[in-house]
Coordinates of C-alpha atoms in Angstrom, one line a residue:
X30 CA 189.1 84.3 -102.1
X31 CA 186.7 87.4 -101.7
X32 CA 183.2 88.4 -103.6
X33 CA 183.2 91.1 -106.1
X34 CA 180.9 93.0 -107.6
X35 CA 178.6 92.3 -110.7
X36 CA 181.1 93.0 -113.4
X37 CA 183.7 90.2 -114.4
X38 CA 187.0 93.1 -114.2
X39 CA 186.1 92.2 -110.1
X40 CA 187.7 89.4 -109.7
X41 CA 187.0 86.8 -107.0
X42 CA 191.0 86.7 -106.1
X43 CA 193.5 84.4 -104.9
X44 CA 196.1 86.7 -103.3
X45 CA 199.5 86.8 -103.9
X46 CA 202.0 87.2 -101.0
X47 CA 200.0 85.1 -98.7
X48 CA 201.6 81.6 -98.0
X49 CA 197.9 80.2 -98.0
X50 CA 196.9 81.8 -101.5
X51 CA 194.5 82.9 -99.6
X52 CA 192.3 86.0 -98.3
X53 CA 189.4 87.3 -96.5
X54 CA 187.6 90.2 -98.4
X55 CA 184.8 92.7 -98.1
X56 CA 181.8 92.3 -100.6
X57 CA 182.8 95.1 -102.5
X58 CA 180.8 98.3 -101.9
X59 CA 179.5 96.6 -98.5
X60 CA 182.3 97.2 -95.9
X61 CA 181.3 93.8 -94.2
X62 CA 182.9 90.1 -94.1
X63 CA 181.6 87.5 -92.7
X64 CA 179.6 84.6 -93.5
X65 CA 177.8 85.4 -96.7
X66 CA 181.7 85.6 -98.3
X67 CA 182.0 82.3 -96.9
X68 CA 179.3 80.9 -98.2
X69 CA 179.6 82.7 -101.9
X70 CA 183.3 81.6 -102.0
X71 CA 182.1 77.6 -101.0
X72 CA 178.9 77.9 -103.6
X73 CA 181.3 79.0 -106.6
X74 CA 183.4 75.7 -105.7
X75 CA 180.7 73.7 -105.5
X76 CA 179.5 74.8 -109.0
X77 CA 183.2 74.2 -110.4
X78 CA 183.1 70.9 -108.8
X79 CA 179.5 70.5 -110.6
X80 CA 180.9 71.5 -113.9
X81 CA 184.2 69.2 -113.9
X82 CA 181.6 66.2 -113.5
X83 CA 179.4 67.2 -116.1
X84 CA 181.9 67.9 -118.7
X85 CA 184.1 64.8 -118.1
X86 CA 180.7 63.4 -118.8
X87 CA 179.7 65.3 -121.8
X88 CA 183.6 64.2 -122.5
X89 CA 182.5 60.2 -122.2
X90 CA 179.1 60.7 -124.6
X91 CA 181.0 62.9 -127.4
X92 CA 184.3 62.6 -127.5
X93 CA 185.3 66.3 -127.4
X94 CA 188.2 66.8 -125.5
X95 CA 187.2 67.8 -121.4
X96 CA 190.5 70.6 -121.3
X97 CA 189.1 72.1 -124.4
X98 CA 184.8 72.4 -123.3
X99 CA 186.9 73.1 -119.6
X100 CA 188.4 76.1 -121.6
X101 CA 185.7 77.3 -123.9
X102 CA 182.9 77.1 -120.5
X103 CA 185.3 79.1 -118.2
X104 CA 185.6 82.3 -121.4
X105 CA 181.3 82.0 -121.3
X106 CA 181.8 82.6 -117.7
X107 CA 183.8 85.2 -117.4
X108 CA 181.7 87.3 -120.0
X109 CA 178.9 87.2 -117.8
X110 CA 178.0 90.5 -114.3
X111 CA 179.2 88.6 -111.5
X112 CA 182.5 87.6 -109.0
X113 CA 185.1 85.9 -111.7
X114 CA 188.4 84.4 -110.4
X115 CA 191.7 86.5 -111.3
X116 CA 194.7 83.8 -112.0
X117 CA 197.4 84.3 -109.0
X118 CA 200.5 82.6 -110.5
X119 CA 202.0 82.0 -106.8
X120 CA 198.9 79.6 -106.4
X121 CA 199.9 77.9 -109.9
X122 CA 203.0 77.6 -109.2
X123 CA 203.1 76.5 -105.2
X124 CA 200.5 74.9 -105.0
X125 CA 198.3 73.2 -108.0
X126 CA 201.5 72.7 -110.0
X127 CA 203.4 70.4 -107.6
X128 CA 200.5 67.5 -107.5
X129 CA 200.0 67.8 -110.6
X130 CA 203.5 67.1 -112.1
X131 CA 204.0 65.1 -109.1
X132 CA 200.7 62.7 -110.5
X133 CA 202.1 62.6 -114.0
X134 CA 205.6 61.5 -113.0
X135 CA 204.3 58.7 -110.6
X136 CA 201.9 57.2 -114.0
X137 CA 204.6 57.7 -115.8
X138 CA 207.4 55.1 -117.0
X139 CA 211.5 55.9 -115.8
X140 CA 212.2 53.6 -117.7
X141 CA 210.9 54.0 -120.7
X142 CA 211.5 58.0 -120.6
X143 CA 215.5 56.8 -119.7
X144 CA 215.3 54.9 -123.3
X145 CA 214.5 57.7 -125.3
X146 CA 216.0 60.5 -122.7
X147 CA 218.2 61.9 -125.9
X148 CA 214.1 62.8 -127.5
X149 CA 212.6 63.5 -124.2
X150 CA 215.9 66.3 -123.3
X151 CA 215.8 67.5 -127.2
X152 CA 211.7 68.4 -126.8
X153 CA 212.1 69.5 -123.3
X154 CA 215.4 71.3 -123.1
X155 CA 216.5 72.6 -126.4
X156 CA 213.4 73.1 -128.2
X157 CA 211.9 75.5 -125.0
X158 CA 215.1 77.5 -125.2
X159 CA 215.2 77.7 -128.9
X160 CA 211.0 78.8 -129.0
X161 CA 211.9 80.8 -126.6
X162 CA 214.7 82.6 -128.2
X163 CA 213.3 82.9 -131.2
X164 CA 210.0 83.5 -130.9
X165 CA 212.2 86.9 -128.0
X166 CA 214.6 87.6 -131.1
X167 CA 211.4 88.6 -133.5
X168 CA 209.1 89.7 -131.4
X169 CA 211.8 92.4 -130.2
X170 CA 212.7 93.0 -133.4
X171 CA 209.2 93.9 -135.0
X172 CA 206.6 94.4 -132.5
X173 CA 207.3 98.0 -132.1
X174 CA 208.9 99.5 -128.9
X175 CA 209.7 95.3 -127.4
X176 CA 212.2 94.6 -126.2
X177 CA 214.0 91.6 -126.6
X178 CA 214.0 90.5 -123.4
X179 CA 210.7 90.9 -122.8
X180 CA 210.0 89.3 -126.2
X181 CA 212.2 86.0 -125.2
X182 CA 210.3 85.8 -121.7
X183 CA 206.8 86.0 -123.6
X184 CA 208.5 83.5 -125.8
X185 CA 209.3 80.8 -122.6
X186 CA 206.4 81.4 -121.3
X187 CA 204.2 79.8 -124.3
X188 CA 206.8 77.1 -125.3
X189 CA 206.7 74.4 -122.8
X190 CA 203.4 72.2 -123.9
X191 CA 200.7 71.2 -121.4
X192 CA 200.4 67.6 -122.2
X193 CA 197.0 67.2 -120.1
X194 CA 194.9 67.4 -123.2
X195 CA 197.2 65.3 -126.1
X196 CA 197.7 62.6 -123.5
X197 CA 193.8 62.2 -122.3
X198 CA 193.0 62.3 -126.3
X199 CA 196.1 60.2 -127.2
X200 CA 195.0 56.9 -124.9
X201 CA 191.4 57.1 -125.8
X202 CA 192.5 57.1 -130.1
X203 CA 195.3 54.2 -129.2
X204 CA 198.2 56.3 -129.7
X205 CA 201.2 53.8 -129.7
X206 CA 203.4 53.7 -126.2
X207 CA 206.5 55.0 -127.7
X208 CA 204.5 58.5 -128.8
X209 CA 203.0 58.6 -125.4
X210 CA 206.2 58.5 -124.2
X211 CA 207.9 61.3 -125.9
X212 CA 204.5 63.3 -125.0
X213 CA 204.6 62.7 -121.0
X214 CA 208.3 62.7 -120.6
X215 CA 208.4 66.2 -122.5
X216 CA 205.5 67.7 -120.2
X217 CA 207.1 66.5 -117.4
X218 CA 210.4 68.5 -117.4
X219 CA 209.8 71.0 -119.9
X220 CA 208.2 73.7 -117.4
X221 CA 211.7 73.5 -115.8
X222 CA 213.9 74.7 -118.5
X223 CA 211.2 77.1 -119.5
X224 CA 210.7 78.8 -115.9
X225 CA 214.3 79.5 -115.5
X226 CA 214.8 80.5 -118.6
X227 CA 211.2 83.6 -117.7
X228 CA 213.5 84.2 -114.3
X229 CA 216.7 85.2 -116.4
X230 CA 214.7 87.0 -119.5
X231 CA 212.8 88.8 -116.6
X232 CA 216.0 90.3 -114.5
X233 CA 217.2 91.4 -118.1
X234 CA 214.0 93.3 -118.8
X235 CA 213.8 94.7 -115.2
X236 CA 217.3 96.3 -115.5
X237 CA 219.1 93.7 -113.9
X238 CA 222.3 93.1 -116.8
X239 CA 221.9 89.6 -118.8
X240 CA 225.0 87.3 -119.6
X241 CA 224.7 84.3 -121.6
X242 CA 227.7 82.4 -119.0
X243 CA 225.5 83.3 -116.2
X244 CA 222.6 82.6 -117.7
X245 CA 223.8 79.0 -118.9
X246 CA 225.9 79.0 -114.9
X247 CA 221.6 79.7 -113.7
X248 CA 220.2 76.8 -115.2
X249 CA 222.9 74.1 -115.2
X250 CA 222.8 75.0 -111.4
X251 CA 218.9 75.2 -111.3
X252 CA 218.7 71.6 -113.2
X253 CA 221.6 69.4 -111.7
X254 CA 220.5 70.7 -108.3
X255 CA 216.6 70.4 -108.7
X256 CA 217.9 66.5 -110.2
X257 CA 219.8 66.3 -106.6
X258 CA 216.9 67.3 -104.5
X259 CA 214.2 65.1 -106.1
X260 CA 216.9 62.9 -105.2
X261 CA 217.3 62.9 -102.3
X262 CA 213.7 63.5 -101.5
X263 CA 212.6 60.3 -103.0
X264 CA 215.2 58.5 -100.5
X265 CA 213.5 60.0 -97.5
X266 CA 210.6 58.7 -99.1
X267 CA 211.5 55.6 -99.1
X268 CA 213.4 55.9 -95.7
X269 CA 209.5 56.7 -94.5
X270 CA 207.7 54.3 -96.3
X271 CA 209.8 51.4 -94.3
X272 CA 209.0 53.0 -91.1
X273 CA 205.3 54.0 -91.8
X274 CA 203.8 51.4 -94.5
X275 CA 200.1 51.6 -93.5
X276 CA 197.6 52.8 -96.5
X277 CA 197.0 55.9 -94.7
X278 CA 200.6 56.8 -93.7
X279 CA 201.6 56.2 -97.3
X280 CA 198.4 58.2 -98.6
X281 CA 199.6 61.1 -96.3
X282 CA 203.0 60.8 -97.2
X283 CA 202.7 60.7 -100.7
X284 CA 200.5 64.0 -100.6
X285 CA 203.0 65.6 -98.6
X286 CA 205.8 65.0 -100.9
X287 CA 205.0 67.3 -103.8
X288 CA 205.0 70.1 -101.7
X289 CA 208.5 69.0 -100.0
X290 CA 209.9 68.6 -102.8
X291 CA 209.3 71.5 -105.0
X292 CA 209.3 74.0 -101.4
X293 CA 213.1 72.1 -101.2
X294 CA 214.1 73.0 -104.2
X295 CA 212.7 76.4 -104.3
X296 CA 214.2 77.8 -100.8
X297 CA 218.1 75.7 -102.4
X298 CA 217.4 78.4 -105.4
X299 CA 217.1 75.4 -107.4
X300 CA 214.6 73.7 -109.9
X301 CA 211.6 73.1 -107.5
X302 CA 209.7 71.9 -110.6
X303 CA 212.9 69.1 -111.6
X304 CA 213.1 68.3 -107.7
X305 CA 209.0 67.4 -108.1
X306 CA 209.5 65.8 -111.6
X307 CA 212.2 63.1 -110.4
X308 CA 211.2 62.0 -107.1
X309 CA 207.9 61.3 -108.8
X310 CA 210.0 58.7 -111.4
X311 CA 212.3 57.5 -108.6
X312 CA 208.9 56.9 -106.2
X313 CA 207.0 55.4 -108.9
X314 CA 209.8 53.6 -110.6
X315 CA 210.1 51.9 -106.8
X316 CA 206.6 51.9 -105.8
X317 CA 206.1 48.8 -106.3
X318 CA 208.5 46.9 -104.6
X319 CA 208.2 49.6 -101.0
X320 CA 204.1 49.6 -101.1
X321 CA 201.6 46.9 -100.3
X322 CA 199.0 46.1 -102.8
X323 CA 196.7 47.9 -100.7
X324 CA 199.0 51.1 -100.1
X325 CA 198.9 51.7 -104.0
X326 CA 195.6 50.8 -104.3
X327 CA 194.5 53.8 -101.9
X328 CA 197.5 56.0 -103.6
X329 CA 196.5 55.2 -107.3
X330 CA 192.8 56.4 -106.3
X331 CA 193.9 59.4 -104.2
X332 CA 195.8 60.8 -107.3
X333 CA 193.2 59.6 -110.0
X334 CA 190.9 61.8 -108.0
X335 CA 193.5 64.9 -107.3
X336 CA 194.0 64.8 -111.0
X337 CA 190.4 64.6 -111.9
X338 CA 189.4 67.9 -110.2
X339 CA 192.6 69.8 -110.1
X340 CA 193.1 69.6 -114.0
X341 CA 189.1 70.8 -114.5
X342 CA 189.2 73.7 -112.4
X343 CA 193.0 74.7 -113.7
X344 CA 191.2 74.3 -117.6
X345 CA 188.4 76.4 -115.7
X346 CA 190.1 79.2 -114.2
X347 CA 192.0 79.4 -118.2
X348 CA 188.9 80.4 -120.0
X349 CA 188.0 83.0 -116.9
X350 CA 191.3 85.4 -117.8
X351 CA 189.8 86.6 -120.7
X352 CA 189.1 89.6 -118.7
X353 CA 192.0 90.8 -117.1
X354 CA 194.1 89.6 -120.5
X355 CA 192.0 92.1 -122.7
X356 CA 192.0 94.8 -119.7
X357 CA 194.6 97.1 -120.9
X358 CA 194.9 96.4 -125.0
X359 CA 193.5 99.6 -125.4
X360 CA 196.7 101.8 -125.8
X361 CA 198.4 99.4 -128.5
X362 CA 196.8 99.8 -131.4
X363 CA 195.4 97.1 -134.2
X364 CA 198.4 96.3 -136.5
X365 CA 200.5 96.4 -133.5
X366 CA 198.2 93.4 -131.9
X367 CA 197.9 91.9 -134.9
X368 CA 201.6 91.7 -135.3
X369 CA 202.4 90.2 -132.0
X370 CA 199.8 87.8 -132.2
X371 CA 201.4 86.6 -135.5
X372 CA 204.7 86.5 -134.1
X373 CA 203.8 84.3 -131.0
X374 CA 201.1 82.6 -132.3
X375 CA 202.7 81.6 -136.1
X376 CA 206.3 80.7 -133.4
X377 CA 204.5 78.2 -131.6
X378 CA 202.6 76.5 -134.7
X379 CA 205.9 76.5 -136.9
X380 CA 209.2 76.5 -134.5
X381 CA 207.9 72.8 -133.7
X382 CA 207.0 70.6 -137.0
X383 CA 210.4 72.3 -138.2
X384 CA 212.4 71.8 -135.0
X385 CA 211.1 67.7 -135.3
X386 CA 211.8 67.6 -139.4
X387 CA 215.2 69.2 -138.4
X388 CA 216.6 66.5 -135.2
X389 CA 215.5 63.8 -137.7
X390 CA 217.8 64.5 -140.5
X391 CA 220.6 65.1 -138.3
X392 CA 223.6 62.5 -138.6
X393 CA 223.3 59.7 -135.6
X394 CA 226.8 60.8 -134.5
X395 CA 225.3 63.5 -133.4
X396 CA 222.9 61.6 -130.7
X397 CA 220.0 63.7 -130.8
X398 CA 218.0 63.0 -133.9
X399 CA 214.3 61.7 -132.3
X400 CA 214.6 57.6 -131.9
X401 CA 218.5 58.0 -132.0
X402 CA 220.6 54.8 -129.8
X403 CA 223.5 54.1 -130.2
X404 CA 223.1 50.5 -128.0
X405 CA 221.8 47.8 -130.0
X406 CA 218.6 46.0 -128.4
X407 CA 219.5 42.4 -130.3
X408 CA 222.8 42.2 -128.6
X409 CA 222.4 43.8 -125.6
X410 CA 220.3 40.7 -124.0
X411 CA 216.9 42.1 -123.5
X412 CA 213.7 39.7 -123.9
X413 CA 212.4 40.0 -127.3
X414 CA 209.1 41.4 -125.5
X415 CA 210.8 44.3 -123.7
X416 CA 212.6 45.2 -127.2
X417 CA 211.9 49.5 -127.5
X418 CA 211.8 51.2 -130.9
X419 CA 213.6 54.3 -129.7
X420 CA 216.5 53.6 -131.7
X421 CA 214.3 53.5 -134.9
X422 CA 213.4 56.2 -136.5
X423 CA 209.9 58.7 -136.2
X424 CA 208.2 58.3 -139.2
X425 CA 206.5 61.3 -140.9
X426 CA 203.2 60.4 -139.3
X427 CA 204.3 60.2 -136.0
X428 CA 206.2 63.5 -136.9
X429 CA 202.9 65.2 -137.6
X430 CA 201.1 64.0 -134.5
X431 CA 204.0 65.2 -132.2
X432 CA 203.8 68.1 -134.0
X433 CA 200.3 69.2 -133.1
X434 CA 200.6 67.7 -130.0
X435 CA 201.8 70.5 -128.4
X436 CA 198.5 72.8 -126.5
X437 CA 199.5 74.8 -123.8
X438 CA 197.9 75.4 -120.5
X439 CA 197.8 77.0 -117.2
X440 CA 201.5 77.1 -117.4
X441 CA 201.6 79.9 -119.7
X442 CA 199.6 82.3 -118.4
X443 CA 200.8 81.0 -114.5
X444 CA 204.2 82.1 -116.4
X445 CA 203.5 84.7 -118.0
X446 CA 201.3 86.3 -114.6
X447 CA 204.7 86.5 -112.7
X448 CA 205.6 89.5 -114.8
X449 CA 206.4 92.2 -112.1
X450 CA 204.2 95.5 -113.0
X451 CA 207.4 97.7 -112.9
X452 CA 211.0 97.3 -113.6
X453 CA 214.0 97.9 -111.2
X454 CA 214.0 102.3 -112.3
X455 CA 210.5 102.2 -111.8
X456 CA 209.3 102.5 -115.5
X457 CA 206.5 99.8 -116.3
X458 CA 207.5 96.2 -117.4
X459 CA 207.5 96.9 -121.1
X460 CA 203.9 95.9 -122.8
X461 CA 203.2 93.3 -119.9
X462 CA 199.5 94.0 -121.0
X463 CA 200.5 92.9 -125.0
X464 CA 202.5 89.8 -123.5
X465 CA 199.4 88.5 -121.5
X466 CA 197.4 88.5 -124.2
X467 CA 199.7 86.6 -126.8
X468 CA 200.2 84.2 -124.1
X469 CA 196.8 84.0 -123.6
X470 CA 195.7 83.8 -127.4
X471 CA 198.4 81.2 -127.7
X472 CA 196.9 78.9 -125.0
X473 CA 193.6 79.1 -126.8
X474 CA 194.3 78.1 -130.3
X475 CA 196.3 75.6 -129.2
X476 CA 194.3 74.3 -126.5
X477 CA 191.1 74.6 -128.6
X478 CA 191.8 74.2 -132.2
X479 CA 194.9 71.4 -131.9
X480 CA 193.0 69.5 -128.7
X481 CA 189.7 69.6 -130.4
X482 CA 191.5 68.1 -133.9
X483 CA 193.7 66.3 -132.3
X484 CA 192.0 63.0 -132.5
X485 CA 190.6 63.4 -136.2
X486 CA 194.4 63.7 -136.9
X487 CA 195.3 60.8 -135.3
X488 CA 192.7 58.7 -137.3
X489 CA 192.9 59.8 -140.3
X490 CA 196.5 59.1 -140.2
X491 CA 195.4 55.5 -138.7
X492 CA 198.5 56.1 -136.6
X493 CA 197.3 53.6 -133.5
X494 CA 198.9 51.3 -130.9
X495 CA 199.4 47.6 -132.2
X496 CA 196.5 46.7 -129.2
X497 CA 197.2 42.8 -130.0
X498 CA 200.9 42.9 -129.3
X499 CA 200.5 44.9 -125.5
X500 CA 198.2 41.9 -124.8
X501 CA 200.1 39.7 -126.0
X502 CA 203.4 41.3 -124.0
X503 CA 200.7 41.7 -121.0
X504 CA 199.9 37.8 -121.3
X505 CA 203.5 37.0 -121.8
X506 CA 204.5 38.1 -118.2
X507 CA 201.0 36.8 -116.4
X508 CA 202.4 33.5 -117.7
X509 CA 206.3 34.7 -116.6
X510 CA 204.9 35.5 -113.5
X511 CA 202.6 32.4 -112.8
X512 CA 206.0 30.1 -114.1
X513 CA 207.9 31.9 -110.9
X514 CA 205.2 30.7 -108.3
X515 CA 205.0 27.3 -109.4
X516 CA 209.3 27.1 -108.8
X517 CA 208.8 29.0 -105.6
X518 CA 205.7 26.5 -105.0
X519 CA 208.6 23.5 -106.0
X520 CA 211.3 24.9 -103.7
X521 CA 208.5 24.5 -100.5
X522 CA 208.4 21.4 -101.6
X523 CA 211.5 20.1 -101.7
X524 CA 211.5 22.1 -97.9
X525 CA 210.6 20.5 -94.5
X526 CA 207.2 21.4 -94.1
X527 CA 203.9 19.2 -92.6
X528 CA 200.8 17.4 -94.2
X529 CA 199.3 21.0 -94.1
X530 CA 201.5 23.0 -96.4
X531 CA 201.4 19.7 -98.6
X532 CA 197.7 20.8 -99.2
X533 CA 197.6 24.1 -99.3
X534 CA 200.4 23.4 -102.2
X535 CA 198.6 21.8 -104.1
X536 CA 195.4 23.6 -103.8
X537 CA 197.0 26.8 -105.0
X538 CA 199.3 24.7 -107.9
X539 CA 195.7 23.6 -109.1
X540 CA 194.8 27.1 -109.3
X541 CA 198.3 28.3 -110.4
X542 CA 198.2 25.6 -113.0
X543 CA 194.9 26.5 -114.1
X544 CA 196.0 29.9 -114.8
X545 CA 199.0 29.3 -116.6
X546 CA 196.6 27.1 -118.9
X547 CA 194.5 30.3 -119.6
X548 CA 197.0 32.6 -120.5
X549 CA 198.3 29.9 -123.2
X550 CA 195.6 29.8 -124.5
X551 CA 195.1 33.4 -124.9
X552 CA 198.4 33.9 -126.4
X553 CA 198.2 30.8 -129.2
X554 CA 194.9 33.2 -130.1
X555 CA 196.7 36.1 -130.1
X556 CA 199.6 35.0 -132.0
X557 CA 197.1 34.6 -134.6
X558 CA 195.3 38.2 -134.7
X559 CA 195.0 39.9 -137.8
X560 CA 195.7 43.6 -138.2
X561 CA 196.7 44.3 -134.8
X562 CA 193.3 44.0 -133.2
X563 CA 192.5 41.3 -130.8
X564 CA 190.3 38.6 -132.0
X565 CA 187.2 37.8 -130.1
X566 CA 186.9 35.0 -127.6
X567 CA 183.3 34.8 -127.0
X568 CA 184.1 32.2 -124.1
X569 CA 186.3 35.0 -122.2
X570 CA 183.8 37.3 -122.9
X571 CA 181.4 34.7 -121.5
X572 CA 183.3 34.3 -118.4
X573 CA 183.6 38.3 -117.3
X574 CA 179.5 38.2 -117.2
X575 CA 179.0 35.0 -115.9
X576 CA 181.5 36.5 -112.6
X577 CA 179.9 39.5 -112.6
X578 CA 176.8 38.2 -112.6
X579 CA 177.9 35.8 -109.7
X580 CA 179.5 38.9 -107.7
X581 CA 176.3 41.1 -108.0
X582 CA 174.2 38.1 -106.7
X583 CA 176.6 37.7 -103.8
X584 CA 176.7 41.7 -103.3
X585 CA 172.5 41.4 -103.1
X586 CA 172.4 38.5 -100.7
X587 CA 174.9 41.1 -98.7
X588 CA 172.5 44.0 -99.0
X589 CA 169.9 41.5 -97.9
X590 CA 171.2 40.5 -94.3
X591 CA 172.5 44.0 -93.5
X592 CA 168.6 45.3 -94.4
X593 CA 166.9 42.4 -92.1
X594 CA 169.5 43.0 -89.3
X595 CA 171.6 39.5 -89.3
X596 CA 175.1 41.4 -91.1
X597 CA 176.2 44.1 -88.9
X598 CA 177.4 47.5 -91.7
X599 CA 180.5 47.1 -90.2
X600 CA 181.4 43.5 -91.3
X601 CA 179.1 44.4 -94.9
X602 CA 182.3 46.8 -96.0
X603 CA 184.7 44.8 -95.1
X604 CA 182.5 42.2 -97.0
X605 CA 182.0 44.6 -99.6
X606 CA 185.8 45.6 -100.1
X607 CA 186.5 41.8 -100.8
X608 CA 183.6 41.9 -103.7
X609 CA 185.8 45.0 -104.9
X610 CA 188.5 43.7 -105.7
X611 CA 187.8 40.6 -107.0
X612 CA 185.8 42.5 -109.5
X613 CA 188.8 45.1 -110.2
X614 CA 190.8 41.4 -111.0
X615 CA 188.0 41.3 -114.0
X616 CA 189.1 43.9 -115.8
X617 CA 188.2 46.2 -118.8
X618 CA 185.6 43.2 -121.1
X619 CA 187.5 41.8 -123.9
X620 CA 190.3 43.3 -122.7
X621 CA 192.5 40.0 -122.4

């Protein structure tokens, strides 16, 4: 990073071409380098972190989506005099994108995505390709001086939605799990499609020529090879977890995994993005068996912190690109800019709902309609509480919500910023500045416009998850797990053991019997729930309040013992961790 003069046009930039993404830079006009620049950079980072914390506080208090707030704040900062940050696409695609995708994949359900795979492929592959081609052809045909190849590059950049904003709002307003899965799955896989399409389009635009067969072959190789690379990385991680199972080693392995998968894919000229996603999905699915409870808690906490900071910083970065994207618009007349905006923004907003409606109307035999599934769940042997709605068509309300969930993000900007300045002949890349501006505007309109209105739209449509049904499923699973534990105790009782084991078995059996009774009591109450709402349980709420009060009293006594010198700090930390884990088991109040 480097400090620049007091104008938005002078960026505090990450330099491309440097593997670390950083460069040391002199204060412009002074010719000096040193501690002042480092301190300024550190101050800038601290200020950005402070903004992240404040915006999340505002998000909690007002309900406004954090992504939209970050973007607006970034635009406001970009218009002020002083150093600014210019987006380096190589840094974003190499350093920021892999951990964000990997964390999202860890948090996703491999089984749910597999059950809805045709739907996810329809949105993340076919829709991206259709959007890129339609916008490209329209842009190249109607915008003066534009080429179809450059238009397809623009279409590829704006085609993939960034699900962060939509998922944050969707979880808050209680979207049904199926829609959450579709939005998650689309967001995980569409970046690979878009970036591969962009590469092909840029090659054609710079003079490398274009062949449909070559493009399809390149896409297929990148996709299949990316999946293979991801599976290979997941296998290596499984071996490493067996070798080192302590929480700190697991964290180190987890942090290195997305970068290793991405670099492996890119070095082999495959899809590094897809390698990261596949590795994350497989590792997340396998994590419950391969990782200890302590390791899983720590890894989850680390990735939550990374998401919290990185997502905030990248949305701030989006807003700060305004001076960069408007800098080169002076050479275009107003009608050309307006027509380019209408084609790009209009295409993004129209193509998605039209695609959703068309795929809904296709016959079942084509296997591509949304929610299509040829398997008969009733005959599959799947327990009723695990059956999925994947074979049902989406309702009109669900189509509307999915249509409005297509917010774009930093990947679109990073992709368009990778466009070269010159073609192979040495001529300027066609309409590069106009493509940058159109992409920025699409991101701004969808991120702020759709982001702010998404929650009111979902509430107006009345599309909410059945909270009672979800609570019922959780308690059925809890009861099943306790019954399995009691069965294991019965096996231990029949095996050879001494009286000490008898006492331990009896004590644990008593605890489990009490827990099973509690779960069955909750299930009885949930069976009588009305309108999908969790019934209010005064006894349950009272138990939570009392237990929290008891834990607070224990914690205060431990602090008192530490303060009077009767308990060392090391001992206090051990006992505090015990209370912290116990408090974490209580869960959210009124969420049985």
